[in-house]
Short mmCIF file of C-alpha atoms and ligand atoms in Angstrom, two decimals:
data_model
loop_
_atom_site.label_atom_id
_atom_site.label_comp_id
_atom_site.label_asym_id
_atom_site.label_seq_id
_atom_site.Cartn_x
_atom_site.Cartn_y
_atom_site.Cartn_z
CA MET G 63 -9.68 -7.03 20.87
CA LYS G 64 -10.62 -8.65 17.65
CA ILE G 65 -9.71 -6.88 14.42
CA LEU G 66 -10.48 -7.52 10.83
CA VAL G 67 -7.58 -6.86 8.49
CA THR G 68 -8.68 -6.85 4.77
CA GLY G 69 -6.26 -7.38 2.01
CA GLY G 70 -3.68 -8.87 4.46
CA ALA G 71 -2.26 -11.27 1.83
CA GLY G 72 -0.86 -8.35 -0.14
CA PHE G 73 2.18 -6.21 0.58
CA ILE G 74 1.40 -3.75 3.29
CA GLY G 75 -1.50 -5.73 4.95
CA SER G 76 0.72 -8.75 5.50
CA ASN G 77 3.44 -6.49 6.99
CA PHE G 78 0.78 -4.98 9.23
CA ILE G 79 -0.42 -8.49 10.46
CA TYR G 80 3.14 -9.55 11.26
CA TYR G 81 3.68 -6.27 13.14
CA MET G 82 0.57 -6.64 15.10
CA LEU G 83 1.13 -10.35 15.99
CA GLU G 84 4.48 -9.27 17.28
CA ASN G 85 3.61 -6.05 18.94
CA ARG G 86 0.04 -6.70 20.07
CA PRO G 87 0.04 -10.30 21.06
CA ASP G 88 -3.31 -10.13 22.75
CA TYR G 89 -5.11 -9.14 19.65
CA ASP G 90 -7.03 -11.71 17.61
CA ILE G 91 -6.64 -11.05 13.92
CA VAL G 92 -8.86 -12.18 11.04
CA CYS G 93 -7.59 -11.49 7.61
CA LEU G 94 -10.19 -11.24 4.74
CA ASP G 95 -8.58 -11.44 1.34
CA LYS G 96 -9.79 -12.32 -2.12
CA LEU G 97 -6.48 -13.68 -3.22
CA THR G 98 -6.25 -11.64 -6.51
CA TYR G 99 -3.01 -11.68 -8.51
CA ALA G 100 -1.52 -9.50 -5.72
CA GLY G 101 -2.50 -11.77 -2.83
CA ASN G 102 -0.34 -14.61 -1.84
CA LEU G 103 -1.06 -17.23 0.88
CA LYS G 104 2.62 -18.04 1.13
CA THR G 105 3.19 -14.58 2.53
CA LEU G 106 1.04 -15.50 5.52
CA SER G 107 2.46 -19.00 6.06
CA GLU G 108 4.01 -18.09 9.37
CA ALA G 109 1.03 -15.98 10.57
CA ILE G 110 -1.22 -19.05 9.90
CA GLN G 111 0.75 -21.11 12.51
CA ASN G 112 -0.30 -18.47 15.12
CA PRO G 113 -3.48 -19.36 17.03
CA LYS G 114 -4.37 -15.59 17.37
CA PHE G 115 -4.59 -15.50 13.54
CA LYS G 116 -7.26 -16.67 11.07
CA PHE G 117 -7.45 -16.40 7.25
CA VAL G 118 -10.74 -16.08 5.31
CA LYS G 119 -10.82 -15.97 1.61
CA GLY G 120 -13.57 -13.57 0.23
CA ASP G 121 -14.23 -10.45 -1.51
CA ILE G 122 -14.86 -7.18 0.38
CA ALA G 123 -17.45 -6.23 -2.21
CA ASP G 124 -19.50 -9.29 -1.75
CA ARG G 125 -22.11 -7.77 0.59
CA GLU G 126 -23.81 -11.05 1.69
CA PHE G 127 -20.51 -12.65 2.44
CA VAL G 128 -19.14 -9.73 4.43
CA ASP G 129 -22.44 -9.46 6.37
CA ASN G 130 -22.22 -13.15 7.32
CA LEU G 131 -18.62 -12.84 8.41
CA PHE G 132 -19.31 -9.73 10.64
CA SER G 133 -22.19 -11.84 12.17
CA GLN G 134 -19.94 -14.77 12.96
CA GLU G 135 -16.96 -12.96 14.30
CA ILE G 136 -18.00 -9.78 16.02
CA PHE G 137 -15.00 -7.39 15.18
CA ASP G 138 -14.10 -4.55 17.47
CA LYS G 139 -12.14 -2.70 14.72
CA VAL G 140 -11.64 -3.04 10.94
CA VAL G 141 -8.58 -1.97 8.85
CA ASN G 142 -9.16 -1.88 5.21
CA PHE G 143 -6.06 -2.47 3.10
CA ALA G 144 -7.91 -4.45 0.43
CA ALA G 145 -7.59 -2.63 -2.97
CA GLU G 146 -6.52 -2.74 -6.46
CA SER G 147 -3.31 -0.87 -5.99
CA HIS G 148 -1.34 -0.50 -9.20
CA VAL G 149 -1.65 2.77 -11.14
CA ASP G 150 -0.53 1.25 -14.49
CA ARG G 151 -3.16 -1.51 -14.19
CA SER G 152 -5.80 1.13 -13.37
CA ILE G 153 -4.92 2.89 -16.77
CA GLU G 154 -5.54 -0.52 -18.60
CA SER G 155 -8.60 -1.56 -16.77
CA PRO G 156 -10.23 0.94 -14.48
CA GLY G 157 -13.51 -1.11 -13.84
CA ILE G 158 -12.08 -3.47 -11.17
CA PHE G 159 -10.64 -0.48 -9.33
CA LEU G 160 -14.11 1.15 -8.92
CA GLN G 161 -15.59 -2.23 -8.03
CA THR G 162 -13.07 -3.12 -5.28
CA ASN G 163 -11.84 0.21 -4.07
CA ILE G 164 -15.22 2.07 -4.06
CA MET G 165 -18.05 -0.69 -3.83
CA GLY G 166 -15.84 -2.75 -1.56
CA THR G 167 -15.19 0.16 0.87
CA ALA G 168 -18.99 0.89 0.75
CA SER G 169 -19.81 -2.73 1.59
CA LEU G 170 -17.45 -2.73 4.69
CA LEU G 171 -18.76 0.59 5.86
CA ASP G 172 -22.35 -0.67 5.89
CA ALA G 173 -21.19 -3.87 7.75
CA CYS G 174 -19.50 -1.70 10.30
CA ARG G 175 -22.58 0.28 10.78
CA LYS G 176 -24.86 -2.66 11.07
CA HIS G 177 -22.64 -4.58 13.48
CA SER G 178 -21.67 -1.54 15.55
CA VAL G 179 -17.89 -1.90 14.99
CA SER G 180 -16.12 0.56 17.24
CA ARG G 181 -13.48 1.80 14.55
CA TYR G 182 -13.19 1.49 10.81
CA HIS G 183 -9.82 2.60 9.52
CA GLN G 184 -9.42 3.28 5.83
CA VAL G 185 -5.83 2.79 4.42
CA SER G 186 -5.46 5.50 1.81
CA THR G 187 -2.81 7.18 -0.22
CA ASP G 188 -1.04 10.44 -0.68
CA GLU G 189 -2.02 10.08 -4.48
CA VAL G 190 -5.62 11.45 -3.67
CA TYR G 191 -3.84 14.82 -3.47
CA GLY G 192 -2.61 14.59 -7.03
CA ASP G 193 0.81 15.84 -7.51
CA LEU G 194 3.10 18.78 -6.66
CA PRO G 195 5.47 20.74 -9.14
CA LEU G 196 9.06 19.52 -9.31
CA ASP G 197 10.33 23.07 -8.91
CA ARG G 198 8.46 23.92 -5.71
CA THR G 199 10.29 21.78 -3.10
CA ASP G 200 8.82 24.13 -0.45
CA LEU G 201 5.34 22.53 -1.07
CA PHE G 202 4.04 19.46 0.87
CA PHE G 203 0.75 17.62 1.02
CA THR G 204 -1.07 18.46 4.26
CA GLU G 205 -4.40 16.98 5.30
CA GLU G 206 -5.96 20.17 4.18
CA THR G 207 -4.58 19.87 0.52
CA PRO G 208 -7.57 19.53 -1.75
CA ILE G 209 -8.31 16.14 -3.24
CA HIS G 210 -7.19 16.44 -6.97
CA THR G 211 -6.71 12.96 -8.57
CA SER G 212 -4.80 11.99 -11.73
CA SER G 213 -5.30 8.24 -12.37
CA PRO G 214 -8.25 5.92 -12.16
CA TYR G 215 -6.41 4.33 -9.19
CA SER G 216 -6.21 7.62 -7.21
CA ALA G 217 -9.72 8.70 -8.13
CA SER G 218 -11.08 5.31 -6.78
CA LYS G 219 -9.01 5.75 -3.57
CA ALA G 220 -10.29 9.42 -3.15
CA SER G 221 -13.91 8.15 -3.75
CA ALA G 222 -13.43 5.65 -0.94
CA ASP G 223 -12.15 8.34 1.32
CA LEU G 224 -15.02 10.61 0.73
CA LEU G 225 -17.52 7.88 1.36
CA THR G 226 -15.65 7.05 4.59
CA LEU G 227 -15.92 10.66 5.73
CA ALA G 228 -19.62 10.79 4.70
CA TYR G 229 -20.35 7.89 6.93
CA PHE G 230 -18.76 9.77 9.78
CA ARG G 231 -20.73 12.88 9.29
CA THR G 232 -24.02 11.22 8.40
CA TYR G 233 -24.05 8.14 10.60
CA ASN G 234 -21.50 8.93 13.26
CA LEU G 235 -19.56 5.80 12.21
CA PRO G 236 -16.31 6.07 14.03
CA VAL G 237 -13.78 6.26 11.24
CA THR G 238 -10.22 7.25 10.60
CA ILE G 239 -8.22 7.61 7.42
CA SER G 240 -4.49 7.50 6.80
CA ARG G 241 -2.89 8.68 3.69
CA CYS G 242 0.71 7.44 3.28
CA SER G 243 3.49 8.04 0.69
CA ASN G 244 5.19 5.35 -1.33
CA ASN G 245 6.03 2.14 0.77
CA TYR G 246 8.88 -0.31 0.19
CA GLY G 247 10.07 -3.43 2.00
CA PRO G 248 9.46 -7.16 2.18
CA TYR G 249 6.64 -8.93 0.22
CA HIS G 250 6.31 -5.96 -2.21
CA PHE G 251 4.80 -7.30 -5.59
CA PRO G 252 7.28 -7.00 -8.36
CA GLU G 253 5.11 -4.83 -10.53
CA LYS G 254 6.08 -1.84 -8.31
CA LEU G 255 9.22 0.10 -8.94
CA ILE G 256 11.50 -0.95 -6.28
CA PRO G 257 10.95 -4.80 -6.25
CA LEU G 258 10.84 -4.43 -10.06
CA ILE G 259 14.34 -3.11 -10.12
CA ILE G 260 15.62 -5.72 -7.61
CA SER G 261 14.04 -8.67 -9.36
CA ARG G 262 15.15 -7.62 -12.82
CA ALA G 263 18.61 -6.50 -11.99
CA LEU G 264 19.19 -9.80 -10.16
CA ASN G 265 18.30 -11.46 -13.51
CA ASN G 266 20.51 -9.03 -15.49
CA GLU G 267 17.46 -7.83 -17.34
CA SER G 268 16.80 -4.05 -18.45
CA ILE G 269 15.22 -1.69 -15.92
CA PRO G 270 12.33 0.35 -17.54
CA VAL G 271 12.32 3.91 -16.36
CA TYR G 272 9.31 6.01 -17.38
CA GLY G 273 9.84 9.33 -19.12
CA ASN G 274 13.06 11.13 -18.00
CA GLY G 275 13.27 9.42 -14.60
CA LEU G 276 12.86 12.75 -12.76
CA ASN G 277 9.57 12.15 -11.22
CA VAL G 278 9.88 12.25 -7.32
CA ARG G 279 8.27 9.87 -4.75
CA ASP G 280 8.45 10.01 -0.98
CA TRP G 281 9.60 6.70 0.27
CA LEU G 282 8.64 5.17 3.60
CA TYR G 283 9.80 1.70 4.92
CA VAL G 284 6.62 -0.34 5.37
CA GLU G 285 7.11 -1.13 9.03
CA ASP G 286 7.03 2.58 9.78
CA HIS G 287 3.60 2.75 8.02
CA CYS G 288 2.29 -0.33 10.02
CA LYS G 289 3.35 1.35 13.28
CA ALA G 290 1.64 4.60 12.32
CA ILE G 291 -1.68 2.70 11.47
CA ALA G 292 -1.64 0.87 14.77
CA MET G 293 -1.21 4.21 16.68
CA ILE G 294 -4.05 5.79 14.70
CA LEU G 295 -6.27 2.71 15.32
CA GLU G 296 -5.64 3.13 19.14
CA ASN G 297 -5.32 6.75 19.65
CA GLY G 298 -6.42 8.64 16.48
CA ARG G 299 -9.43 10.97 16.65
CA GLU G 300 -12.62 9.85 15.01
CA GLY G 301 -13.47 11.52 11.77
CA GLU G 302 -9.78 12.54 11.18
CA VAL G 303 -7.30 12.11 8.35
CA TYR G 304 -3.64 11.42 9.20
CA ASN G 305 -0.79 11.83 6.57
CA ILE G 306 2.05 9.51 6.92
CA GLY G 307 5.61 10.04 5.42
CA GLY G 308 8.93 10.41 6.33
CA HIS G 309 10.51 13.23 4.25
CA ASN G 310 12.41 10.85 2.01
CA GLU G 311 12.02 12.40 -1.50
CA LYS G 312 13.95 10.78 -4.28
CA THR G 313 13.82 11.05 -8.00
CA ASN G 314 13.07 7.49 -9.63
CA ILE G 315 16.37 7.53 -11.44
CA ASP G 316 18.15 8.10 -8.08
CA VAL G 317 16.39 5.11 -6.51
CA VAL G 318 17.23 2.91 -9.62
CA LYS G 319 20.90 3.84 -9.41
CA THR G 320 21.06 3.33 -5.65
CA VAL G 321 19.67 -0.18 -6.02
CA LEU G 322 21.92 -1.07 -8.95
CA SER G 323 24.92 0.09 -6.97
CA ILE G 324 24.02 -1.97 -3.90
CA LEU G 325 23.57 -4.99 -6.10
CA GLY G 326 26.74 -4.33 -7.93
CA LYS G 327 24.96 -4.24 -11.21
CA PRO G 328 25.77 -1.90 -14.22
CA GLU G 329 23.79 1.34 -14.97
CA SER G 330 23.72 0.05 -18.64
CA LEU G 331 20.68 -1.98 -17.49
CA ILE G 332 18.69 1.24 -17.29
CA THR G 333 16.30 1.68 -20.31
CA TYR G 334 14.18 4.78 -20.64
CA VAL G 335 10.79 4.08 -21.89
CA LYS G 336 7.54 5.86 -22.92
CA ASP G 337 6.14 7.73 -19.96
CA ARG G 338 2.99 6.64 -18.01
CA ALA G 339 -0.15 8.45 -19.07
CA GLY G 340 -1.03 11.29 -16.58
CA HIS G 341 2.19 10.50 -14.61
CA ASP G 342 2.19 12.50 -11.31
CA LEU G 343 5.34 14.52 -10.99
CA ARG G 344 6.07 14.72 -7.26
CA TYR G 345 4.66 13.49 -4.02
CA ALA G 346 5.78 14.88 -0.66
CA ILE G 347 4.08 14.43 2.61
CA ASP G 348 3.89 16.76 5.55
CA PRO G 349 3.58 14.43 8.49
CA ALA G 350 3.28 17.21 11.22
CA LYS G 351 -0.11 16.21 12.39
CA ILE G 352 0.54 12.64 13.19
CA HIS G 353 3.78 13.56 14.74
CA SER G 354 2.19 16.27 17.13
CA GLU G 355 -1.01 14.29 17.90
CA LEU G 356 0.30 10.65 18.21
CA GLY G 357 4.03 11.02 18.47
CA TRP G 358 4.65 9.04 15.50
CA LEU G 359 8.05 9.40 13.70
CA PRO G 360 9.62 7.17 11.15
CA GLU G 361 12.42 4.94 12.46
CA THR G 362 14.13 3.52 9.32
CA THR G 363 16.07 5.82 7.09
CA PHE G 364 16.06 5.08 3.43
CA GLU G 365 19.70 3.99 3.47
CA ASP G 366 18.95 1.35 6.07
CA GLY G 367 15.53 0.48 4.69
CA ILE G 368 16.68 -0.27 1.07
CA GLU G 369 19.61 -2.43 2.35
CA LYS G 370 17.19 -4.39 4.44
CA THR G 371 14.76 -4.73 1.60
CA ILE G 372 17.40 -5.93 -0.98
CA LYS G 373 18.67 -8.34 1.71
CA TRP G 374 15.04 -9.62 2.03
CA TYR G 375 14.66 -10.17 -1.76
CA LEU G 376 18.12 -11.99 -1.89
CA ASP G 377 17.05 -14.31 1.22
CA ASN G 378 13.65 -15.01 -0.39
CA LYS G 379 14.30 -15.58 -4.05
CA GLU G 380 11.67 -18.33 -4.22
CA TRP G 381 8.94 -15.86 -3.02
CA TRP G 382 9.36 -13.51 -6.07
CA GLN G 383 10.59 -15.97 -8.63
CA ASP G 384 7.36 -17.96 -8.23
CA ILE G 385 5.51 -14.75 -9.09
CA ILE G 386 7.62 -13.64 -11.99
CA ASN G 387 7.69 -17.08 -13.57
CA GLY G 388 3.71 -17.26 -13.56
CA GLU G 389 1.05 -15.03 -15.01
CA TYR G 390 3.28 -12.11 -14.43
CA ARG G 391 5.28 -12.87 -17.52
CA ASN G 392 2.12 -12.04 -19.76
CA TYR G 393 1.49 -8.91 -17.61
CA TYR G 394 5.17 -7.77 -18.27
CA GLU G 395 4.88 -8.42 -22.07
CA LYS G 396 1.61 -6.63 -22.23
CA MET G 397 2.68 -3.56 -20.30
CA TYR G 398 6.34 -3.26 -21.49
CA GLY G 399 6.59 -5.18 -24.68
CA ASN G 400 5.99 -2.28 -27.14
CA ARG G 401 6.89 0.51 -24.79
P1 LIG H 702 -1.37 -5.06 -2.85
O1 LIG H 702 -1.87 -4.80 -4.21
O2 LIG H 702 0.09 -5.61 -2.59
O3 LIG H 702 -2.34 -5.98 -1.90
C1 LIG H 702 -3.78 -5.74 -2.08
C2 LIG H 702 -4.36 -7.04 -1.34
O4 LIG H 702 -5.70 -6.83 -1.40
C3 LIG H 702 -4.13 -8.35 -1.97
O5 LIG H 702 -3.79 -9.38 -1.10
C4 LIG H 702 -5.38 -8.75 -2.74
O6 LIG H 702 -5.60 -10.00 -2.99
C5 LIG H 702 -6.44 -8.06 -1.93
N1 LIG H 702 -7.68 -7.68 -2.51
C6 LIG H 702 -7.89 -7.10 -3.71
N2 LIG H 702 -9.13 -6.98 -4.09
C7 LIG H 702 -9.80 -7.47 -2.94
C8 LIG H 702 -11.09 -7.78 -2.72
N3 LIG H 702 -12.05 -7.30 -3.65
N4 LIG H 702 -11.57 -8.37 -1.55
C9 LIG H 702 -10.58 -8.76 -0.62
N5 LIG H 702 -9.37 -8.68 -0.92
C10 LIG H 702 -8.88 -8.01 -2.05
O7 LIG H 702 -1.56 -3.55 -2.14
P2 LIG H 702 -0.61 -2.75 -1.07
O8 LIG H 702 0.51 -2.14 -1.72
O9 LIG H 702 -0.34 -3.72 0.10
O10 LIG H 702 -1.61 -1.68 -0.58
C11 LIG H 702 -2.52 -1.95 0.50
C12 LIG H 702 -3.38 -0.62 0.69
O11 LIG H 702 -2.50 0.46 0.98
C13 LIG H 702 -4.11 -0.26 -0.46
O12 LIG H 702 -5.39 0.28 -0.13
C14 LIG H 702 -3.36 0.93 -1.18
O13 LIG H 702 -4.25 1.91 -1.87
C15 LIG H 702 -2.64 1.54 0.18
N6 LIG H 702 -1.42 2.28 -0.04
C16 LIG H 702 -0.40 1.60 -0.73
C17 LIG H 702 0.87 2.30 -0.82
C18 LIG H 702 1.98 1.66 -1.43
O14 LIG H 702 3.10 2.24 -1.54
N7 LIG H 702 2.00 0.34 -1.79
C19 LIG H 702 1.09 3.55 -0.29
C20 LIG H 702 -0.05 4.26 0.26
C21 LIG H 702 -1.24 3.52 0.38
P1 LIG H 703 5.04 2.71 -8.53
O1 LIG H 703 6.01 1.74 -7.87
O2 LIG H 703 4.04 2.12 -9.57
O3 LIG H 703 4.18 3.66 -7.61
P2 LIG H 703 3.26 4.79 -7.79
O4 LIG H 703 2.93 5.04 -9.12
O5 LIG H 703 1.94 4.51 -7.01
O6 LIG H 703 4.14 5.97 -7.25
O7 LIG H 703 5.92 3.77 -9.42
C1 LIG H 703 6.84 4.53 -8.69
C2 LIG H 703 7.49 5.40 -9.73
O8 LIG H 703 8.37 4.66 -10.58
C3 LIG H 703 6.44 6.21 -10.57
O9 LIG H 703 6.93 7.63 -10.74
C4 LIG H 703 6.55 5.42 -11.84
C5 LIG H 703 7.96 4.88 -11.95
N1 LIG H 703 8.14 3.70 -12.51
C6 LIG H 703 9.02 3.49 -13.59
O10 LIG H 703 9.74 4.47 -13.94
N2 LIG H 703 9.17 2.32 -14.16
C7 LIG H 703 8.36 1.30 -13.91
O11 LIG H 703 8.59 0.06 -14.45
C8 LIG H 703 7.46 1.36 -12.86
C9 LIG H 703 6.58 0.24 -12.36
C10 LIG H 703 7.24 2.66 -12.15
#
């Protein structure tokens, strides 16, 4: 079994590669990644030692490059993690989100058709469903919830999902889609909430909380997401969408206070800042389908997962300090300087 993992130098893709190398040692894995600001070859340094793993630098939206790679390698399955993934960046510069997330997906779908790949899996997000009201805690996203996007990021991911489903219906391309809630864990880029809190708190810097901090996210430890994708890749039904989430809803301010308390840092670091434009209120996944069809259940509670994550950031300071001392400084100043 040879699989192509795109975007494997990023947060979830790299965790998926490590999960598969450990749990599916007979698989050959090729990682295709453009190494944007979010991709980091250091993250894959251990994987690169493994003879079952190979790294290729390239852009999923470069059709000629992708076609050549598919001719050389003969993939059985493709898992597409590659994306521009940060909502705030999509509000500043939507264009690259359309290019990578939509045109890149289209390029991979065409390559899968041409080279008769037996499964294309699109890694999507619960953000394609828009948001739920804060005062209706009885409501959850199911696979039947209509697509209703808020940000250029979520609109680009929804477009990719629609294209993927169109290739199933029109060309019988064997596809699956997963829509997961917010992940956290090792190798998470420090622009996202949890690693941003950890890295800033460790430096005794202010923690910017958007709006009133009462927006709700449904958090899942990244390894549980990786396990779900492996199950869908092997046993998921073609043409189907699977929601992934572990019923772990928390307000942002609760998450911030939990991390500060574990780190022994004062709540006086919390700084309320101007809200995100179009800020989704609440995400909450109903994972009943993947549970009943594939037997998936999350294994890591938020309490354990956040402890493990914080320990990882403490043990791997060099990984995130290299990032925040680089171009990231300009990013932070641009996004938060006048907020
Ligand atoms: P990330 O930003 O950490 O990593 C993205 C990776 O894709 C990087 O390595 C980057 O270099 C690579 N990449 C970007 N553009 C590329 C291109 N044109 N060609 C090849 N490689 C390219 O993202 P992540 O958080 O790991 O998310 C991975 C996937 O999971 C995305 O599709 C995202 O939409 C989805 N997702 C993320 C979450 C989350 O909480 N982070 C939740 C649900 C779904
Ligand atoms: P984020 O990690 O960007 O993920 P997403 O927008 O995909 O859910 O943000 C998680 C939540 O945290 C979201 O409600 C926005 C909020 N947030 C802050 O309050 N401050 C920050 O500095 C960031 C990055 C996010």
